[in-house]
Amino acid sequence: MLRTHTCGEIRIGDVGKTVTLAGWVHRWRDHGGLTFLDLRDRYGITQVVFDPSVSAEAHEIGSRARSEYVLQVTGTVQKRVKPNPNLATGEVEVLATHAVLLNEAKTPPFYITEDREGDEAARLRYRYLDLRRERMKRNIILRHRVVKFMRDYLDARGFVEIETPILIKSTPEGARDYVVPSRLYPGKFYALPQSPQQLKQLLMVAGFDRYFQIARCFRDEDQRADRQPEFTQLDLEMSFVEQQDILDTIEGLYTELVRTVTPHWKIISPFPRLTYDEAMARYGTDKPDLRFGLPLTDLSDLAARSGFRVFQDTLAAGGAVKGIRAPGCADLTRKEIDDWTERAKALGAKGLVAIARTAEGYKGGPAKFFAPEELDAFAARLDAQVGDMMFIIADDAHKANTVLGALRVELGRALNLADPNLLAFCWVVDFPLVEWNEEEGRWDAVHHPFTMPKQADIPLLDTDPARVRADCYDLVCNGYELASGSIRIHRRDIQEKVFALLNYSKEEAQARFGHLLEAFEYGAPPHGGIAPGVDRLVMLLAGEQSMSEVIAFPKNSRAIDLMTGAPSEITEQQLRELHLRIVYDE
Ligand code: ASP
């Protein structure tokens, strides 16, 4: 080794020892003939002093060194005159007796010493420099700990980690495939897995019983904030299980993981469980942020008794009247109320009724259309106190829910309602099996085509698909979907029925999924699984806002790798070998 110690290791007990360190120059300064360098490596920072009267050669090298130069320094550990309480090594320094300049460095495009400085593009282009920074280093190491914990936890419970291929046939998860042209077979393509879904099911058919994999998934989706074309899942599958068994496995893993790896986070245990219908009704979303309350509240029965036309008309048309309490917002200005109303309209609502409960009674445009007892009843139902505002929406139930749900999240943000130290995990269960795709005029799988309909709902497949619920579940945390999973279809007849419902012709189903259908005829066990995203979990655990902060080499939001320049052209020869010709759009 080129060193005896790391830069984070030396303590007061080492005073008098001769040590050799190697690392990067973090900071440097000259002081009355002495040169001081902070030498940094992954483990920490140690101050090094170059005194020409101790070693002229070492001092010459030390005084030439600049930010990010790579040095090897040998010297004697001594007590610092002025200790630095912010450094683990802050009580000591190394008095250099010998130094080697291992490499020079150009001036970096941003300060390595500052965690958040530098624009996004520069950070991605010079990712290897960005990764030198304390915060990024911490995130990447946290990621390692999280994944290692998962592996150890699952290994201890009999799970086997099995790698599945990257060059496969398309496995749909609702996105476009990335494809790889075959050189050997002109006109044929591999698809990169959107997930190992079918392969893990086949591993259950093979009898592996408990499988997991830290799996890379590839989805060619339209650009959206904080999406990566490739991402990592903890892919997991179990045989002879019911929904409860999968939920218990993941809840146990995540609870222990947070307690062990990031114990500064609070969690709610056990994780609350909501049905999809409850989540939509109470929070207007299937990804509820439970760090704060403010549930959406149904006021339809009360509204029916009021004389307010808008409410009457909506209810007569089969809609709903729903409200939410905006705590402490009774004195919003006219302009602020208009802003909230505009927001609601932008989200698709026809309008927003805002009524303030003040010490002098109810205030706000529509308040005059109601008797005080009617407003008292609204306030009681919404738990609105004096000083609160009531936001009410009358619309079709889905619209009222989704718009109020979005306003709820914005209120939470605006009023700082979320406990910043809480990871509010919850389960959302009993999703519908399919949803109607208006544009394409067909049913789409809500989760994926391999999800088992609830036994009791199987007859509805023929009569009323919209009402078929699935044995399907999501893990949600702080408003993010962290995982989706389901009990799977393991019978050919049911799988064929679902493919047919999803508008796959028999031939198409056979061509795309024949291997799976066939496998189901060779003794497929009942099985189910889930696949929590690793990137987003680590993002939450790290307290970051973006997944790219916890991925060593992410793409930017336009799916470009700014460091290597991918995607890029390939040579004519490569194209020829792949039997491809590029036709550019006009
Ligand atoms: N393959 C699914 C997904 O990627 C997860 C699962 O059902 O296990 O969302």
XYZ file of C-alpha atoms and ligand atoms in Angstrom:
595
model
C 0.000 0.000 0.000
C 1.072 3.559 -0.632
C -0.157 4.504 2.846
C -0.029 3.255 6.433
C -3.236 5.014 7.502
C -6.262 6.568 5.882
C -6.966 10.284 6.126
C -9.772 9.647 8.602
C -7.967 7.426 11.008
C -5.370 9.199 13.056
C -6.263 10.184 16.637
C -4.620 11.806 19.632
C -3.318 8.363 20.744
C -1.159 8.266 17.595
C 0.917 11.334 18.523
C 4.593 10.607 17.955
C 4.015 7.895 15.331
C 5.397 8.072 11.836
C 2.600 7.648 9.297
C 2.171 7.747 5.538
C -1.045 9.122 4.046
C -2.187 9.390 0.455
C -5.034 11.487 -0.849
C -6.301 14.617 -2.537
C -5.557 18.203 -1.536
C -8.850 19.432 -0.115
C -7.671 22.885 0.971
C -4.308 24.552 1.130
C -2.915 27.723 2.630
C 0.473 29.300 3.358
C 1.115 30.744 6.753
C 4.307 32.478 7.817
C 6.582 30.193 5.832
C 4.591 27.064 6.712
C 2.251 25.344 4.275
C -0.913 23.699 5.576
C -2.791 21.145 3.493
C -5.971 19.272 4.271
C -5.446 15.850 2.744
C -8.659 14.009 1.886
C -9.627 10.492 0.998
C -12.850 8.519 1.277
C -12.375 8.106 5.016
C -11.811 11.687 6.079
C -9.499 14.659 6.194
C -6.185 15.102 7.978
C -4.234 18.321 8.291
C -0.635 18.144 7.087
C 1.980 20.790 7.927
C 4.999 21.415 5.720
C 7.822 23.175 7.561
C 10.903 23.996 5.435
C 13.102 23.662 8.504
C 11.885 20.034 8.917
C 12.133 19.037 5.245
C 12.853 21.498 2.481
C 11.972 18.973 -0.244
C 8.666 18.065 1.332
C 7.864 21.735 1.817
C 8.670 22.447 -1.803
C 6.135 19.814 -2.907
C 3.556 20.904 -0.346
C 3.746 24.524 -1.394
C 3.341 23.606 -5.076
C 0.272 21.486 -4.438
C -3.089 22.885 -5.403
C -6.679 21.745 -4.994
C -7.197 18.082 -5.963
C -3.512 17.291 -6.491
C -2.795 13.746 -5.360
C -0.073 13.483 -2.714
C 1.653 10.905 -0.628
C 2.943 12.333 2.637
C 5.051 10.745 5.340
C 5.458 12.502 8.640
C 5.103 12.539 12.384
C 1.760 12.815 14.137
C 1.619 15.776 16.476
C -1.034 17.482 18.589
C -2.683 20.425 16.901
C -2.250 23.797 18.569
C -5.809 24.732 17.622
C -7.959 21.576 17.462
C -10.768 21.472 14.893
C -13.858 20.012 16.584
C -15.547 19.474 13.186
C -13.040 16.859 12.088
C -12.708 13.358 13.516
C -8.946 13.844 13.170
C -9.216 17.423 14.426
C -6.930 17.043 17.444
C -3.895 16.006 15.430
C -1.873 16.869 12.341
C 0.994 15.317 10.425
C 4.318 17.176 10.254
C 5.633 16.205 6.807
C 9.116 14.724 6.522
C 8.706 13.379 3.017
C 6.221 14.021 0.198
C 5.588 12.626 -3.259
C 3.442 14.346 -5.832
C 1.485 11.367 -7.202
C -0.463 13.422 -9.719
C -1.424 16.941 -10.583
C -4.987 18.110 -11.223
C -6.543 20.764 -13.375
C -8.695 23.272 -11.550
C -12.026 21.469 -11.085
C -15.108 23.028 -12.708
C -16.709 23.371 -9.281
C -15.557 23.328 -5.689
C -15.178 19.829 -4.309
C -15.286 21.399 -0.854
C -18.847 22.690 -1.363
C -21.572 20.084 -1.556
C -24.209 21.842 -3.595
C -22.283 24.240 -5.747
C -22.059 23.859 -9.536
C -24.813 23.427 -12.063
C -26.453 20.109 -12.789
C -24.868 19.672 -16.204
C -21.354 20.225 -14.867
C -21.992 17.858 -12.000
C -23.073 15.122 -14.404
C -20.364 15.766 -16.973
C -17.665 15.606 -14.275
C -19.451 13.021 -12.187
C -16.179 11.525 -10.925
C -15.435 14.900 -9.341
C -18.956 15.338 -8.018
C -18.661 11.915 -6.403
C -15.607 13.124 -4.472
C -17.868 15.417 -2.500
C -18.874 14.502 1.007
C -22.606 14.407 0.366
C -22.389 12.246 -2.731
C -19.910 9.933 -1.081
C -22.268 9.573 1.877
C -25.183 8.782 -0.434
C -23.323 6.160 -2.433
C -22.065 4.453 0.706
C -25.567 4.567 2.187
C -26.813 2.867 -0.944
C -24.253 0.127 -0.470
C -25.368 -0.360 3.149
C -29.034 -0.497 2.171
C -28.470 -3.091 -0.527
C -26.176 -5.128 1.706
C -28.793 -5.092 4.446
C -31.411 -6.335 1.992
C -29.166 -9.153 0.841
C -28.254 -10.258 4.361
C -31.834 -10.003 5.632
C -33.249 -12.055 2.782
C -30.409 -14.572 2.816
C -31.112 -15.191 6.506
C -34.711 -15.979 5.581
C -33.957 -18.541 2.933
C -34.096 -16.350 -0.169
C -31.760 -17.186 -3.031
C -30.316 -14.402 -5.187
C -30.516 -15.423 -8.827
C -29.373 -13.355 -11.794
C -31.642 -13.193 -14.799
C -30.577 -12.181 -18.310
C -30.514 -8.647 -19.641
C -30.923 -9.698 -23.265
C -34.404 -11.186 -23.316
C -37.755 -11.014 -24.961
C -40.017 -8.106 -24.121
C -41.525 -8.162 -20.616
C -44.154 -5.459 -20.521
C -44.572 -3.187 -17.510
C -46.443 -0.509 -19.368
C -43.458 1.257 -20.922
C -41.643 1.054 -24.241
C -38.816 -1.469 -24.533
C -35.181 -0.672 -25.079
C -34.143 -3.035 -27.824
C -30.821 -4.470 -28.953
C -30.441 -5.513 -32.578
C -29.110 -8.981 -33.204
C -26.032 -9.249 -35.430
C -26.448 -12.975 -35.897
C -30.126 -12.876 -36.806
C -30.917 -10.059 -39.221
C -34.105 -8.214 -38.365
C -34.358 -9.698 -34.875
C -34.023 -7.890 -31.609
C -33.545 -8.568 -27.951
C -35.470 -6.416 -25.519
C -33.940 -5.215 -22.268
C -36.131 -6.248 -19.345
C -38.600 -3.670 -18.074
C -38.398 -5.982 -15.061
C -37.513 -9.645 -14.569
C -41.224 -10.313 -13.988
C -41.726 -13.382 -16.169
C -38.319 -14.826 -15.323
C -38.959 -14.714 -11.606
C -42.306 -16.385 -12.141
C -40.528 -19.081 -14.134
C -38.109 -19.492 -11.222
C -41.132 -20.255 -9.065
C -42.256 -22.842 -11.599
C -38.699 -24.184 -11.299
C -39.242 -24.619 -7.564
C -36.865 -22.003 -6.143
C -39.598 -20.906 -3.756
C -37.926 -17.726 -2.456
C -36.058 -15.627 -5.004
C -34.653 -12.141 -4.960
C -32.357 -10.081 -7.099
C -30.992 -6.571 -7.041
C -32.203 -6.165 -10.578
C -31.613 -3.492 -13.188
C -34.748 -2.572 -15.145
C -34.949 -0.608 -18.385
C -37.949 1.415 -19.492
C -38.038 3.763 -22.432
C -40.542 6.236 -21.079
C -41.296 9.797 -21.927
C -39.268 12.354 -20.068
C -40.606 13.301 -16.728
C -38.886 14.854 -13.770
C -36.773 12.437 -11.819
C -37.089 9.413 -13.998
C -34.159 7.264 -15.035
C -34.239 5.048 -18.135
C -32.530 2.360 -16.100
C -33.151 1.836 -12.442
C -32.718 -0.761 -9.744
C -35.323 -2.864 -8.007
C -35.212 -5.327 -5.194
C -37.036 -7.948 -7.220
C -38.641 -10.636 -5.088
C -40.909 -13.626 -5.573
C -42.251 -16.352 -3.270
C -44.201 -19.539 -3.780
C -47.143 -20.890 -1.792
C -47.914 -17.482 -0.352
C -50.811 -15.134 0.115
C -50.714 -11.366 -0.090
C -50.172 -11.127 3.665
C -46.922 -13.101 3.456
C -45.395 -10.752 0.906
C -46.447 -7.675 2.868
C -45.016 -9.144 6.085
C -41.713 -9.940 4.389
C -41.220 -6.443 2.992
C -42.572 -4.649 6.050
C -40.212 -6.643 8.261
C -37.292 -5.902 5.958
C -37.982 -2.173 5.727
C -38.663 -1.750 9.426
C -35.404 -3.467 10.367
C -33.539 -1.699 7.585
C -34.519 1.756 8.801
C -33.842 0.841 12.431
C -30.416 -0.527 11.625
C -29.076 1.552 8.751
C -30.740 4.952 9.261
C -32.065 4.955 12.834
C -32.519 8.747 12.823
C -35.731 8.273 10.814
C -39.025 7.707 12.617
C -41.436 5.222 11.116
C -45.013 4.250 11.935
C -45.244 0.585 12.858
C -47.127 -1.425 11.714
C -47.483 0.267 8.334
C -51.070 1.522 7.919
C -53.018 -0.341 5.263
C -55.623 1.259 3.007
C -57.618 -0.159 0.192
C -57.286 1.602 -3.138
C -60.846 2.906 -2.703
C -60.066 4.266 0.758
C -56.865 5.897 -0.444
C -58.719 7.607 -3.288
C -61.585 8.709 -1.048
C -59.458 9.997 1.834
C -56.395 11.298 0.006
C -57.411 11.529 -3.641
C -54.412 9.466 -4.735
C -53.068 5.928 -4.568
C -49.811 7.394 -3.227
C -50.965 9.152 -0.054
C -48.496 11.180 1.959
C -49.362 10.176 5.517
C -46.847 12.443 7.215
C -49.803 14.675 7.967
C -53.566 14.295 8.295
C -56.108 16.529 6.557
C -58.159 13.752 4.991
C -60.642 14.615 2.257
C -64.098 14.500 3.757
C -67.374 13.674 2.077
C -69.936 16.426 2.617
C -72.434 15.194 0.042
C -75.208 14.317 2.511
C -74.891 17.698 4.236
C -74.639 19.518 0.921
C -77.810 17.824 -0.257
C -79.677 19.578 2.517
C -78.288 23.033 1.711
C -79.922 25.310 -0.805
C -76.719 26.039 -2.726
C -77.437 25.478 -6.432
C -73.942 24.414 -7.454
C -74.000 21.643 -4.867
C -77.525 20.597 -5.740
C -76.770 20.381 -9.461
C -73.586 18.374 -8.927
C -75.305 15.903 -6.636
C -78.253 15.576 -9.007
C -75.774 14.676 -11.757
C -74.373 11.878 -9.587
C -71.349 13.830 -8.368
C -69.986 14.430 -4.893
C -69.253 17.356 -2.605
C -65.997 16.958 -0.747
C -63.985 19.215 1.480
C -60.688 19.681 3.213
C -59.635 21.810 6.143
C -56.878 24.336 5.572
C -55.592 24.881 9.096
C -54.956 28.481 10.154
C -55.882 29.778 6.699
C -59.016 31.777 7.599
C -57.269 35.044 6.835
C -56.067 34.208 3.324
C -56.296 37.294 1.127
C -58.650 37.545 -1.825
C -55.636 37.089 -4.086
C -54.459 33.974 -2.235
C -57.916 32.421 -2.456
C -57.942 33.213 -6.176
C -54.593 31.478 -6.518
C -55.924 28.326 -4.837
C -59.010 28.490 -7.048
C -56.877 28.813 -10.167
C -54.819 25.870 -8.998
C -57.985 23.780 -8.556
C -59.178 24.785 -12.012
C -55.818 23.981 -13.561
C -56.189 20.518 -12.053
C -59.550 20.167 -13.761
C -62.117 21.307 -11.189
C -64.894 23.668 -12.172
C -64.213 25.831 -9.141
C -63.323 25.927 -5.482
C -65.576 27.002 -2.657
C -63.559 28.682 0.117
C -65.298 29.505 3.383
C -63.385 30.807 6.379
C -64.404 30.087 9.936
C -63.618 33.210 11.966
C -64.477 34.404 15.450
C -67.097 36.627 13.800
C -68.697 33.790 11.864
C -68.248 32.323 8.405
C -66.726 34.483 5.704
C -66.143 34.199 1.990
C -68.192 34.691 -1.159
C -70.395 31.589 -1.032
C -70.945 31.730 2.768
C -74.046 33.870 2.260
C -75.786 31.059 0.390
C -75.839 28.850 3.474
C -77.617 28.945 6.792
C -75.162 29.171 9.721
C -76.263 25.718 10.947
C -75.374 24.257 7.549
C -71.898 25.744 7.756
C -71.607 24.558 11.358
C -72.328 21.065 10.103
C -69.648 21.354 7.375
C -67.173 22.685 9.930
C -67.956 19.890 12.389
C -67.506 17.237 9.695
C -64.248 18.797 8.502
C -63.056 19.469 12.040
C -62.551 23.108 10.995
C -61.782 25.323 13.989
C -62.008 29.087 14.308
C -59.108 30.341 12.199
C -59.385 27.565 9.599
C -60.493 27.718 5.997
C -62.769 25.123 4.403
C -62.003 24.252 0.784
C -64.917 22.477 -0.881
C -65.212 20.997 -4.353
C -68.381 19.787 -6.061
C -67.658 17.597 -9.063
C -67.770 14.016 -10.178
C -66.347 11.975 -7.326
C -63.085 11.067 -9.034
C -62.368 14.656 -10.034
C -63.287 16.004 -6.587
C -60.941 13.462 -5.011
C -57.974 13.953 -7.293
C -58.142 17.747 -7.247
C -58.590 17.986 -3.482
C -55.889 15.339 -3.105
C -53.461 17.508 -5.051
C -54.488 20.597 -3.042
C -53.944 18.592 0.133
C -50.354 17.879 -0.872
C -49.790 21.527 -1.741
C -51.329 22.673 1.537
C -49.041 20.261 3.346
C -46.077 21.816 1.610
C -47.210 25.422 1.996
C -48.030 25.013 5.680
C -45.076 22.761 6.483
C -47.353 20.087 7.870
C -45.136 17.078 7.227
C -42.947 15.883 10.061
C -39.500 16.158 8.444
C -38.166 13.245 10.504
C -40.861 10.782 9.551
C -40.926 8.104 6.875
C -44.653 7.406 6.676
C -44.805 4.024 4.972
C -48.208 2.577 4.149
C -49.697 -0.203 2.053
C -52.339 0.384 -0.573
C -54.142 -2.850 -1.469
C -57.049 -4.120 -3.584
C -56.328 -2.187 -6.746
C -58.635 -2.672 -9.676
C -57.301 -5.242 -12.146
C -57.793 -3.099 -15.242
C -58.594 0.454 -16.211
C -60.183 1.715 -19.391
C -57.773 3.352 -21.814
C -59.893 6.062 -23.383
C -57.412 6.894 -26.141
C -56.843 3.356 -27.343
C -60.342 2.122 -26.538
C -59.245 -0.919 -24.559
C -58.563 -2.213 -21.067
C -55.060 -1.764 -19.644
C -53.657 -3.737 -16.728
C -53.378 -1.489 -13.682
C -50.346 -3.416 -12.460
C -49.271 -5.831 -15.195
C -50.906 -8.638 -17.175
C -49.697 -11.341 -14.781
C -51.699 -10.132 -11.780
C -54.288 -12.471 -10.266
C -57.859 -11.195 -10.106
C -59.462 -11.673 -6.710
C -61.043 -15.109 -6.661
C -64.479 -13.725 -5.897
C -64.261 -11.280 -8.804
C -63.247 -13.755 -11.524
C -66.849 -14.055 -12.836
C -66.851 -10.275 -13.368
C -64.072 -10.640 -15.964
C -66.786 -11.449 -18.467
C -69.441 -9.040 -17.293
C -67.953 -5.969 -15.631
C -64.133 -5.838 -15.871
C -63.957 -2.396 -14.245
C -65.201 -3.908 -10.999
C -62.665 -6.725 -10.858
C -60.261 -6.161 -8.006
C -56.783 -7.669 -8.045
C -54.573 -9.245 -5.433
C -52.266 -6.351 -5.946
C -50.497 -4.024 -3.511
C -48.264 -0.961 -3.459
C -45.856 0.194 -0.807
C -46.011 3.968 -0.470
C -43.851 6.363 1.532
C -44.227 10.120 1.938
C -46.274 10.358 -1.250
C -43.986 8.180 -3.386
C -44.817 4.754 -4.744
C -41.923 2.599 -3.551
C -43.059 -0.833 -4.687
C -45.730 -2.680 -6.594
C -46.492 -6.312 -6.349
C -49.191 -8.885 -6.719
C -50.236 -12.453 -6.375
C -49.767 -13.910 -9.852
C -51.880 -15.904 -12.161
C -50.478 -19.447 -12.190
C -53.108 -21.108 -14.398
C -53.055 -21.040 -18.155
C -56.822 -20.623 -18.514
C -56.998 -17.552 -16.280
C -53.889 -16.031 -17.853
C -55.383 -16.504 -21.317
C -58.612 -14.925 -20.174
C -56.773 -11.880 -18.868
C -54.675 -11.592 -22.032
C -57.900 -11.685 -24.023
C -59.406 -8.981 -21.826
C -56.297 -6.888 -22.453
C -56.916 -7.254 -26.170
C -54.136 -9.666 -26.999
C -55.230 -12.040 -29.732
C -54.585 -15.719 -29.081
C -51.741 -15.681 -31.607
C -50.192 -12.562 -30.131
C -50.413 -13.924 -26.598
C -48.788 -17.138 -27.806
C -46.052 -15.288 -29.702
C -45.193 -12.987 -26.812
C -45.875 -15.099 -23.774
C -46.012 -18.671 -25.066
C -43.116 -19.685 -22.797
C -45.027 -18.558 -19.712
C -48.326 -20.079 -20.759
C -46.548 -23.326 -21.478
C -44.759 -23.293 -18.135
C -48.111 -22.952 -16.377
C -48.987 -26.383 -17.780
C -46.092 -28.052 -15.972
C -47.162 -27.664 -12.370
C -46.835 -23.950 -11.635
C -47.202 -23.298 -7.893
C -49.328 -20.447 -6.579
C -46.916 -17.554 -6.196
C -46.605 -13.834 -5.743
C -44.052 -11.109 -5.299
C -43.147 -7.481 -5.306
C -40.359 -5.219 -6.518
C -39.441 -2.226 -4.369
C -37.398 0.431 -6.139
C -33.965 0.828 -4.624
C -33.126 4.263 -6.009
C -36.154 6.011 -4.573
C -35.836 4.293 -1.199
C -32.210 5.359 -0.872
C -33.231 8.857 -1.987
C -35.738 9.040 0.870
C -33.341 7.547 3.404
C -30.647 10.014 2.318
C -33.074 12.921 2.656
C -32.543 13.804 -1.005
C -35.121 15.221 -3.412
C -33.888 13.529 -6.568
C -32.986 9.935 -7.413
C -29.940 10.991 -9.362
C -28.344 12.062 -6.068
C -28.101 8.423 -5.047
C -27.039 6.915 -8.395
C -23.332 6.966 -9.140
C -23.680 7.599 -12.875
C -27.217 8.773 -13.676
C -28.588 10.030 -16.951
C -29.955 13.551 -17.034
C -33.688 14.213 -17.277
C -33.425 13.859 -21.074
C -31.969 10.342 -20.805
C -28.486 11.515 -21.780
C -25.292 10.455 -20.062
C -23.466 13.773 -20.087
C -20.191 12.190 -19.003
C -19.766 9.593 -21.742
C -22.077 11.204 -24.271
C -24.437 8.244 -24.619
C -26.538 7.766 -26.635
C -24.216 8.323 -29.577
C -23.838 7.288 -33.199
C -22.226 4.005 -34.128
C -19.978 3.428 -37.111
C -21.174 2.516 -40.583
C -19.522 -0.834 -40.130
C -21.412 -1.527 -36.907
C -24.652 -0.591 -38.626
C -23.854 -2.902 -41.494
C -23.043 -5.785 -39.178
C -26.354 -5.230 -37.436
C -28.208 -5.079 -40.754
C -29.492 -1.619 -39.872
C -29.913 1.533 -41.857
C -30.796 4.838 -40.212
C -33.629 6.829 -41.710
C -33.822 10.288 -40.198
C -37.214 11.951 -39.872
C -37.690 14.873 -42.211
N -42.519 -6.481 -11.974
C -43.273 -5.551 -11.180
C -42.774 -4.140 -11.413
O -41.676 -3.949 -11.916
C -43.196 -5.807 -9.729
C -43.810 -7.085 -9.322
O -44.979 -7.307 -9.639
O -43.125 -7.842 -8.636
O -43.431 -3.198 -11.043
